[in-house]
């Protein structure tokens, strides 16, 4: 599977959320609500990527089945 520029930006945004969470972490003054919000954003981005990946694979399988038939 080749990754287009549009998909690369989705990966960037997902991993950017993780980096932000790591960079703002302060063990002396933890703000759990802030980290929870960042974690939720990452999960949303991850789910979007996972859904896109599954759609591409399903399309590929359907396309191959039509070709074989």
Coordinates of C-alpha atoms in Angstrom, one line a residue:
X1 CA 0.0 0.0 0.0
X2 CA 1.4 3.4 -0.9
X3 CA 0.7 6.3 1.3
X4 CA -0.4 9.6 -0.3
X5 CA 0.4 13.0 1.1
X6 CA -3.2 13.3 2.5
X7 CA -2.6 10.1 4.5
X8 CA 0.8 11.2 5.7
X9 CA -0.7 14.4 7.2
X10 CA -3.2 12.2 9.1
X11 CA -0.2 10.2 10.6
X12 CA 1.5 13.5 11.4
X13 CA -1.5 14.8 13.3
X14 CA -2.0 11.6 15.2
X15 CA 1.7 11.4 16.3
X16 CA 1.7 15.1 17.0
X17 CA -0.9 14.5 19.7
X18 CA 1.4 12.0 21.3
X19 CA 4.4 14.3 21.2
X20 CA 2.3 17.1 22.7
X21 CA 1.3 14.9 25.5
X22 CA 4.9 13.9 26.2
X23 CA 6.2 17.4 26.0
X24 CA 3.7 19.0 28.3
X25 CA 3.9 16.3 31.0
X26 CA 5.0 17.6 34.3
X27 CA 5.4 14.9 37.0
X28 CA 5.5 17.6 39.7
X29 CA 2.2 19.1 38.8
X30 CA 0.1 16.5 36.8
X31 CA -3.0 17.8 35.2
X32 CA -4.9 14.6 34.4
X33 CA -7.8 16.3 32.6
X34 CA -5.4 17.9 30.2
X35 CA -3.6 14.6 29.5
X36 CA -6.9 12.7 29.2
X37 CA -8.0 15.2 26.6
X38 CA -4.8 14.7 24.6
X39 CA -5.1 11.0 24.9
X40 CA -8.7 11.1 23.6
X41 CA -7.6 13.2 20.6
X42 CA -4.9 10.7 19.8
X43 CA -7.4 7.8 20.0
X44 CA -9.8 9.7 17.7
X45 CA -7.0 10.2 15.1
X46 CA -5.9 6.6 15.5
X47 CA -9.5 5.4 15.0
X48 CA -9.7 7.5 11.8
X49 CA -6.5 6.0 10.5
X50 CA -7.6 2.5 11.3
X51 CA -11.0 3.0 9.6
X52 CA -9.3 4.4 6.5
X53 CA -6.9 1.5 6.4
X54 CA -9.8 -1.0 6.8
X55 CA -11.7 0.7 4.0
X56 CA -8.7 0.5 1.6
X57 CA -8.2 -3.2 2.4
X58 CA -11.9 -4.0 1.9
X59 CA -11.9 -2.1 -1.4
X60 CA -8.8 -4.0 -2.5
X61 CA -10.4 -7.4 -1.6
X62 CA -13.7 -6.5 -3.4
X63 CA -11.7 -5.3 -6.4
X64 CA -9.7 -8.6 -6.5
X65 CA -12.8 -10.7 -6.2
X66 CA -14.4 -8.9 -9.2
X67 CA -11.2 -9.4 -11.2
X68 CA -11.0 -13.1 -10.4
X69 CA -14.7 -13.8 -11.2

